[in-house]
Coordinates of C-alpha atoms in Angstrom, one line a residue:
M1 CA 0.9 -0.2 -0.1
A2 CA 2.9 2.2 1.2
D3 CA 4.2 2.4 -2.6
K4 CA 1.2 3.5 -4.3
I5 CA 1.7 6.6 -2.2
P6 CA 3.6 9.1 -3.9
E7 CA 6.1 11.0 -2.0
L8 CA 5.4 13.5 0.7
D9 CA 7.6 16.1 -0.9
K10 CA 5.2 16.0 -4.3
L11 CA 2.4 16.1 -2.6
I12 CA 3.1 19.6 -0.5
G13 CA 4.8 22.7 -1.3
H14 CA 4.0 25.9 -2.3
R15 CA 4.9 26.0 -6.0
G16 CA 1.7 23.7 -6.1
G17 CA 2.0 20.8 -9.5
E18 CA 0.3 19.2 -12.0
R19 CA -2.9 17.2 -9.9
V20 CA -6.5 19.3 -10.9
L21 CA -8.8 18.3 -8.6
H22 CA -12.4 17.6 -9.1
R23 CA -14.9 20.0 -6.9
D24 CA -15.9 16.8 -4.6
G25 CA -12.5 14.9 -4.7
I26 CA -10.1 17.6 -2.1
A27 CA -11.3 15.7 0.9
A28 CA -9.5 12.2 -0.6
E29 CA -7.0 14.1 -2.0
L30 CA -6.2 15.7 2.0
A31 CA -6.4 12.3 3.0
L32 CA -3.4 11.7 0.1
I33 CA -1.8 13.7 1.8
Q34 CA -2.3 11.9 6.0
R35 CA -1.4 9.1 4.7
A36 CA 1.9 10.0 2.6
F37 CA 2.4 11.7 6.5
E38 CA 1.8 8.4 7.9
V39 CA 4.1 6.2 5.2
A40 CA 6.9 8.6 6.5
G41 CA 6.5 8.3 9.7
E42 CA 6.7 4.4 9.4
K43 CA 9.8 4.1 7.7
K44 CA 11.7 6.0 10.3
S45 CA 11.0 3.1 13.0
S46 CA 11.9 -0.3 14.0
K47 CA 9.9 -3.2 11.8
N48 CA 7.9 -3.6 15.0
Q49 CA 4.2 -3.1 14.0
G50 CA 2.9 -1.9 17.1
Q51 CA 6.0 1.1 16.9
A52 CA 5.4 1.7 13.2
Q53 CA 0.8 2.1 13.7
R54 CA 2.2 4.6 17.0
K55 CA 5.3 6.5 14.9
A56 CA 2.6 6.3 11.5
A57 CA -0.1 8.0 14.3
E58 CA 2.8 11.2 15.4
S59 CA 4.2 11.5 11.7
V60 CA 0.8 13.7 11.2
P61 CA 0.1 17.5 11.9
N62 CA -2.0 17.9 14.7
A63 CA -3.6 21.4 15.3
G64 CA -0.7 22.8 17.9
H65 CA 1.2 22.4 14.7
F66 CA -1.6 23.7 12.0
R67 CA -1.7 26.9 15.3
A68 CA 2.6 27.0 15.5
A69 CA 2.5 27.2 11.2
G70 CA -0.5 30.3 11.3
I71 CA 1.6 32.0 13.9
R72 CA 4.6 32.0 12.1
T73 CA 2.7 33.4 8.9
G74 CA 2.9 37.2 8.0
T75 CA 2.8 39.6 5.5
H76 CA 6.1 40.3 5.5
L77 CA 9.4 38.3 7.5
L78 CA 11.9 39.8 10.0
K79 CA 14.1 37.5 9.8
L80 CA 16.3 35.2 8.3
I81 CA 14.8 31.2 8.8
S82 CA 17.3 30.7 12.0
T83 CA 16.5 29.2 15.4
R84 CA 18.5 32.2 16.7
A85 CA 15.0 34.7 16.2
E86 CA 12.7 34.1 18.4
D87 CA 8.6 33.3 17.6
G88 CA 7.1 36.8 17.9
E89 CA 10.0 38.7 17.0
H90 CA 9.8 37.0 12.8
V91 CA 6.7 38.8 11.0
L92 CA 4.7 41.3 10.5
R93 CA 0.8 41.4 9.4
V94 CA 0.6 44.3 7.4
H95 CA -3.0 45.8 6.2
A96 CA -3.9 48.6 4.1
D97 CA -6.4 50.5 4.5
G98 CA -9.6 50.4 3.2
A99 CA -8.7 47.4 1.6
N100 CA -11.4 45.3 0.6
Q101 CA -9.3 41.6 1.4
S102 CA -6.3 40.2 3.7
P103 CA -3.1 40.8 1.8
A104 CA -1.0 38.4 0.7
M105 CA 1.1 36.7 3.1
G106 CA 3.9 33.4 4.0
P107 CA 5.8 31.5 6.6
S108 CA 9.1 32.2 7.8
I109 CA 9.5 29.0 9.6
N110 CA 12.7 27.1 9.6
P111 CA 12.8 24.1 8.0
N112 CA 14.4 22.1 12.2
Q113 CA 11.1 22.3 13.1
G114 CA 9.3 19.9 12.4
L115 CA 5.9 18.3 11.4
T116 CA 5.7 22.8 11.9
F117 CA 7.1 23.0 9.0
Q118 CA 5.9 20.9 7.2
A119 CA 2.5 21.5 8.3
G120 CA 3.3 25.7 6.7
K121 CA 4.3 22.9 3.3
L122 CA 0.7 22.2 3.1
I123 CA -1.7 24.8 4.5
F124 CA 0.6 27.1 2.0
R125 CA -0.5 23.9 -1.2
P126 CA -1.9 25.7 -4.1
L127 CA -4.8 23.8 -4.5
N128 CA -6.0 23.5 -8.3
V129 CA -9.5 22.8 -8.8
D130 CA -11.0 22.5 -12.0
G131 CA -13.0 25.0 -12.9
H132 CA -11.0 27.3 -10.2
A133 CA -7.8 29.0 -9.9
P134 CA -5.3 27.9 -7.5
R135 CA -5.7 29.0 -4.1
A136 CA -3.6 27.6 -0.6
L137 CA -6.0 26.4 2.4
V138 CA -4.6 29.6 3.6
D139 CA -6.4 31.2 0.9
H140 CA -9.2 30.5 0.9
I141 CA -9.6 30.9 5.3
L142 CA -8.4 34.7 4.1
N143 CA -10.3 35.1 1.1
P144 CA -13.1 33.2 0.8
D145 CA -14.7 32.2 -2.0
D146 CA -17.6 29.9 -3.6
L147 CA -15.7 26.4 -3.4
S148 CA -13.6 27.8 0.3
P149 CA -16.3 25.9 1.9
A150 CA -16.0 23.5 0.1
V151 CA -12.2 23.1 1.3
T152 CA -12.2 24.0 4.5
A153 CA -15.1 21.2 5.3
A154 CA -12.7 18.6 3.7
F155 CA -9.8 20.5 5.5
A156 CA -11.9 19.3 8.8
K157 CA -12.7 16.2 8.3
V158 CA -9.4 14.9 8.0
F159 CA -7.1 16.8 9.7
G160 CA -9.4 17.7 12.1
H161 CA -12.2 20.8 13.4
D162 CA -10.0 21.8 16.0
S163 CA -6.8 21.7 13.5
L164 CA -9.0 24.4 11.4
D165 CA -10.2 26.2 14.2
A166 CA -6.8 26.4 15.4
L167 CA -5.2 27.4 12.2
R168 CA -8.1 29.8 11.5
E169 CA -7.5 31.5 14.3
S170 CA -3.8 31.6 14.2
L171 CA -4.0 33.1 10.2
T172 CA -6.2 35.9 11.7
S173 CA -5.7 37.0 15.5
P174 CA -3.2 40.3 15.2
L175 CA 0.0 39.3 15.8
P176 CA 1.4 41.0 19.1
E177 CA 3.9 44.6 18.7
I178 CA 6.8 44.7 17.6
T179 CA 9.3 46.9 19.6
T180 CA 13.0 44.8 19.9
L181 CA 15.1 43.1 17.1
P182 CA 16.9 39.7 18.2
A183 CA 20.1 40.6 19.7
A184 CA 20.6 36.9 19.6
E185 CA 22.2 37.9 15.8
F186 CA 22.5 41.3 13.5
P187 CA 19.4 40.0 10.4
I188 CA 18.9 41.6 7.3
I189 CA 15.2 42.8 7.8
Y190 CA 12.7 43.7 5.2
L191 CA 10.6 47.5 5.8
P192 CA 7.1 47.4 4.9
R193 CA 6.6 49.9 2.2
P194 CA 3.8 52.5 2.2
G195 CA 3.0 52.1 -1.4
G196 CA 3.2 48.2 -1.3
G197 CA 6.1 46.2 -1.5
D198 CA 9.2 45.8 1.4
L199 CA 12.5 47.3 0.7
Q200 CA 15.9 45.3 2.7
V201 CA 18.1 46.9 4.5
T202 CA 21.9 45.5 5.6
P203 CA 22.9 46.1 8.2
I204 CA 19.9 47.1 10.2
A205 CA 19.4 51.1 10.2
P206 CA 15.9 53.4 11.1
A207 CA 14.0 54.2 8.0
E208 CA 14.4 57.7 8.3
A209 CA 18.8 57.1 8.5
Y210 CA 17.6 54.7 5.2
I211 CA 16.3 58.1 3.1
R212 CA 18.9 60.6 4.4
F213 CA 21.5 58.9 3.7
R214 CA 20.2 57.7 -0.3
D215 CA 19.8 61.5 -0.1
D216 CA 23.2 62.3 0.0
V217 CA 24.3 59.1 -2.0
T218 CA 22.9 59.8 -4.7
K219 CA 23.7 63.7 -4.7
S220 CA 26.8 63.1 -4.5
V221 CA 29.4 63.5 -6.8
R222 CA 31.7 60.2 -6.8
G223 CA 29.0 58.0 -5.2
R224 CA 27.2 55.4 -7.4
W225 CA 23.9 54.5 -6.2
H226 CA 23.9 50.7 -7.6
R227 CA 20.4 49.1 -7.3
Q228 CA 20.9 44.7 -8.2
V229 CA 17.8 42.6 -8.1
V230 CA 18.8 39.9 -6.5
T231 CA 16.5 35.1 -6.4
T232 CA 15.1 34.8 -3.5
K233 CA 16.1 31.1 -2.2
Q234 CA 14.1 29.8 0.4
Q235 CA 16.8 29.6 3.0
N236 CA 17.5 32.9 2.4
I237 CA 14.0 34.9 3.6
S238 CA 10.4 31.6 3.2
S239 CA 9.0 29.0 1.9
A240 CA 6.3 30.8 -0.2
V241 CA 8.2 33.9 -1.1
G242 CA 9.1 33.8 -5.1
Q243 CA 8.7 37.7 -6.1
K244 CA 12.2 39.3 -6.9
R245 CA 13.6 41.5 -4.2
T246 CA 16.3 44.5 -4.6
R247 CA 18.7 45.7 -2.3
F248 CA 20.2 49.5 -2.8
L249 CA 23.7 49.9 -2.0
A250 CA 26.1 52.5 -2.1
T251 CA 29.7 52.7 -3.3
M252 CA 32.8 54.5 -4.1
P253 CA 33.6 54.0 -8.2
R254 CA 37.0 52.9 -8.5
V255 CA 39.7 54.5 -10.9
F256 CA 38.5 52.1 -13.6
D257 CA 38.1 49.1 -12.7
R258 CA 35.7 46.8 -14.4
Y259 CA 32.1 48.4 -15.1
S260 CA 33.7 51.7 -14.8
A261 CA 36.5 51.2 -17.7
E262 CA 33.3 49.9 -19.7
L263 CA 31.7 52.7 -18.7
H264 CA 33.9 54.0 -20.8
R265 CA 34.0 52.5 -23.4
C266 CA 31.0 52.3 -24.2
A267 CA 30.8 56.3 -24.2
H268 CA 33.2 56.1 -27.1
G269 CA 31.1 53.9 -29.3
G270 CA 32.0 50.8 -27.9
R271 CA 29.6 47.8 -26.7
F272 CA 27.1 48.4 -24.0
P273 CA 29.1 46.8 -20.5
R274 CA 28.1 42.7 -19.8
W275 CA 24.8 42.4 -17.8
R276 CA 27.5 39.9 -15.4
D277 CA 24.5 38.1 -13.2
E278 CA 25.7 34.6 -12.7
R279 CA 22.3 34.8 -12.4
V280 CA 20.8 35.4 -15.5
A281 CA 22.2 31.8 -17.1
E282 CA 20.7 29.7 -14.4
A283 CA 17.5 31.7 -14.7
V284 CA 18.2 31.8 -18.6
A285 CA 17.9 27.6 -18.0
G286 CA 15.6 27.5 -16.0
Y287 CA 13.1 28.7 -18.7
A288 CA 14.1 26.6 -21.3
G289 CA 13.6 24.2 -19.0
L290 CA 9.7 24.7 -19.4
L291 CA 9.8 26.5 -23.0
D292 CA 11.0 22.2 -24.1
R293 CA 8.0 21.0 -21.8
S294 CA 5.6 22.9 -22.9
S295 CA 6.9 22.7 -26.9
G296 CA 7.7 18.8 -26.9
R297 CA 11.5 19.3 -27.2
T298 CA 13.5 17.1 -25.4
S299 CA 17.2 16.3 -26.1
D300 CA 16.4 13.2 -29.3
G301 CA 14.9 15.9 -30.9
H302 CA 12.1 17.7 -31.2
D303 CA 8.4 15.8 -30.7
P304 CA 4.9 17.5 -31.1
S305 CA 2.9 14.3 -28.9
K306 CA 5.6 14.6 -25.9
A307 CA 3.9 18.6 -25.0
Y308 CA 2.4 19.1 -22.1
S309 CA 0.7 22.7 -20.7
N310 CA -1.8 23.4 -17.9
A311 CA -2.1 26.9 -16.2
D312 CA 0.4 26.9 -14.0
I313 CA 3.1 25.8 -16.3
R314 CA 2.3 29.1 -19.3
R315 CA 1.1 31.0 -15.2
G316 CA 4.9 30.0 -15.2
L317 CA 6.4 30.0 -18.8
D318 CA 5.3 34.0 -18.4
E319 CA 6.4 34.7 -14.6
R320 CA 9.7 33.3 -15.1
A321 CA 10.6 35.7 -19.2
D322 CA 8.7 38.7 -17.2
Q323 CA 11.0 38.4 -14.2
L324 CA 14.5 37.9 -16.6
I325 CA 13.3 40.5 -18.5
E326 CA 12.3 42.9 -16.0
A327 CA 15.3 42.9 -14.2
A328 CA 17.1 42.5 -17.6
I329 CA 15.6 46.0 -18.5
A330 CA 16.3 47.6 -14.7
F331 CA 20.0 46.7 -16.3
V332 CA 20.1 48.7 -19.0
E333 CA 18.9 51.2 -17.2
E334 CA 21.2 51.4 -14.1
A335 CA 23.8 51.6 -16.7
L336 CA 22.2 54.2 -19.1
G337 CA 22.0 56.4 -16.4
D338 CA 25.4 56.1 -15.2
L339 CA 26.8 56.0 -18.6
E340 CA 24.2 59.7 -17.7
R341 CA 25.9 60.9 -14.6
E342 CA 29.5 60.4 -15.9
Y343 CA 29.6 61.1 -19.7
P344 CA 27.0 64.0 -19.5
E345 CA 28.2 65.6 -23.3
K346 CA 28.0 61.8 -24.6
Q347 CA 24.9 60.4 -25.9
R348 CA 23.4 57.6 -27.4
S349 CA 21.1 57.1 -29.5
E350 CA 18.7 54.0 -28.3
K351 CA 19.1 51.4 -26.1
P352 CA 20.9 47.8 -26.6
S353 CA 18.6 45.2 -26.8
L354 CA 17.9 43.6 -24.3
V355 CA 18.3 39.6 -25.5
S356 CA 22.0 40.5 -26.7
I357 CA 22.8 42.1 -22.6
I358 CA 21.1 38.7 -21.9
L359 CA 23.1 36.9 -24.2
N360 CA 26.4 38.7 -23.9
R361 CA 28.2 37.1 -21.3
R362 CA 30.2 33.9 -20.6
W363 CA 29.1 30.9 -21.7
P364 CA 30.7 27.8 -19.7
K365 CA 29.3 25.3 -22.2
Q366 CA 28.6 26.4 -26.6
D367 CA 25.5 24.0 -26.4
E368 CA 24.2 25.8 -23.5
F369 CA 25.1 29.4 -25.6
D370 CA 22.7 27.7 -28.4
R371 CA 19.9 26.9 -26.4
A372 CA 19.7 30.7 -24.7
R373 CA 20.5 31.8 -28.5
R374 CA 17.3 29.8 -29.5
V375 CA 14.4 30.2 -26.2
L376 CA 14.9 34.2 -26.6
S377 CA 14.7 34.1 -30.3
S378 CA 11.0 32.1 -29.7
D379 CA 7.8 33.2 -30.8
H380 CA 7.0 33.1 -26.7
F381 CA 9.3 35.5 -25.3
K382 CA 9.0 37.7 -28.6
G383 CA 5.7 38.0 -26.9
R384 CA 6.8 38.8 -23.4
L385 CA 8.8 41.5 -25.0
K386 CA 6.4 42.6 -27.0
A387 CA 4.0 43.0 -23.7
A388 CA 7.3 44.7 -21.4
R389 CA 7.0 47.7 -23.8
G390 CA 3.6 47.8 -24.1

């Protein structure tokens, strides 16, 4: 029986999956997840049947775990994933005045917190129900729609009404006001912006000091205010965070360092500065893999009969392409701004091609470059470029 149960990690997680459910099959899916928890526990036990059964029962999250996962959920996360920051110091819930629905939230749970961490991945797993947009249990609790009663009833049926009540209470009750930050370390924090989004601050400093510092640097003749888009890996922020983060850094430019030399050449008729972010090649590879899957391209060639696509894949393709395009645009605008400040007498007639900006880097292998050039000239990527230009 255990051999027929998918592995737990394939059933829970924040990215969702390709499992399309019917409305009356939600409870069965949650029961399958419950059984996967039990199987995972049985594998850790001895061959003694009684001990295996006890271990299986203990391996399923209960009301306490769901309550703990809810308490560790917020709109803004004030710390890295760390065991040294106490609960109550690491999440904020910021609600916009006049908003008619709850804002998006994410969990900040240490992986070593066992079932609480797994419960967090369960309640944030998007449920892809036929005829409805994929939404997680947390979404159905905070911003219910016509499907939400069926989802919450199915969860209560499988994991218990006490678990549903504990989760609902922990998600909707106000959190204690945060007046201090963890003293055990020097964490990175994310400050909410009045207009939406947030700002990474490193090291910790009052927002007022950040604003004054930015103004001073941008007015400086020698200083340069650097804006860099950074990724959000699970271990750095939260297992559910997927959007880009922006890091600001004030630097004193060195005399003709590599970037300055490229600016100088560009200002005098040379090629545009090279975008040296090492994550670009990884982002292109991720986009290429998804695009090839949706079109049926494999290592053996192109076979349309093997093409597979659904709403999640199409949305993922759009998001990956848009993130790559937005990051390339940000780099071009930053470089053009630097050119204007450093060489105000020089004028560039036109902006460089974004595809050339992405391709102009050192690729480890020729086939990686060829693949990148192929997917960046695809109809899908051209369409996202056109949409980005408005």
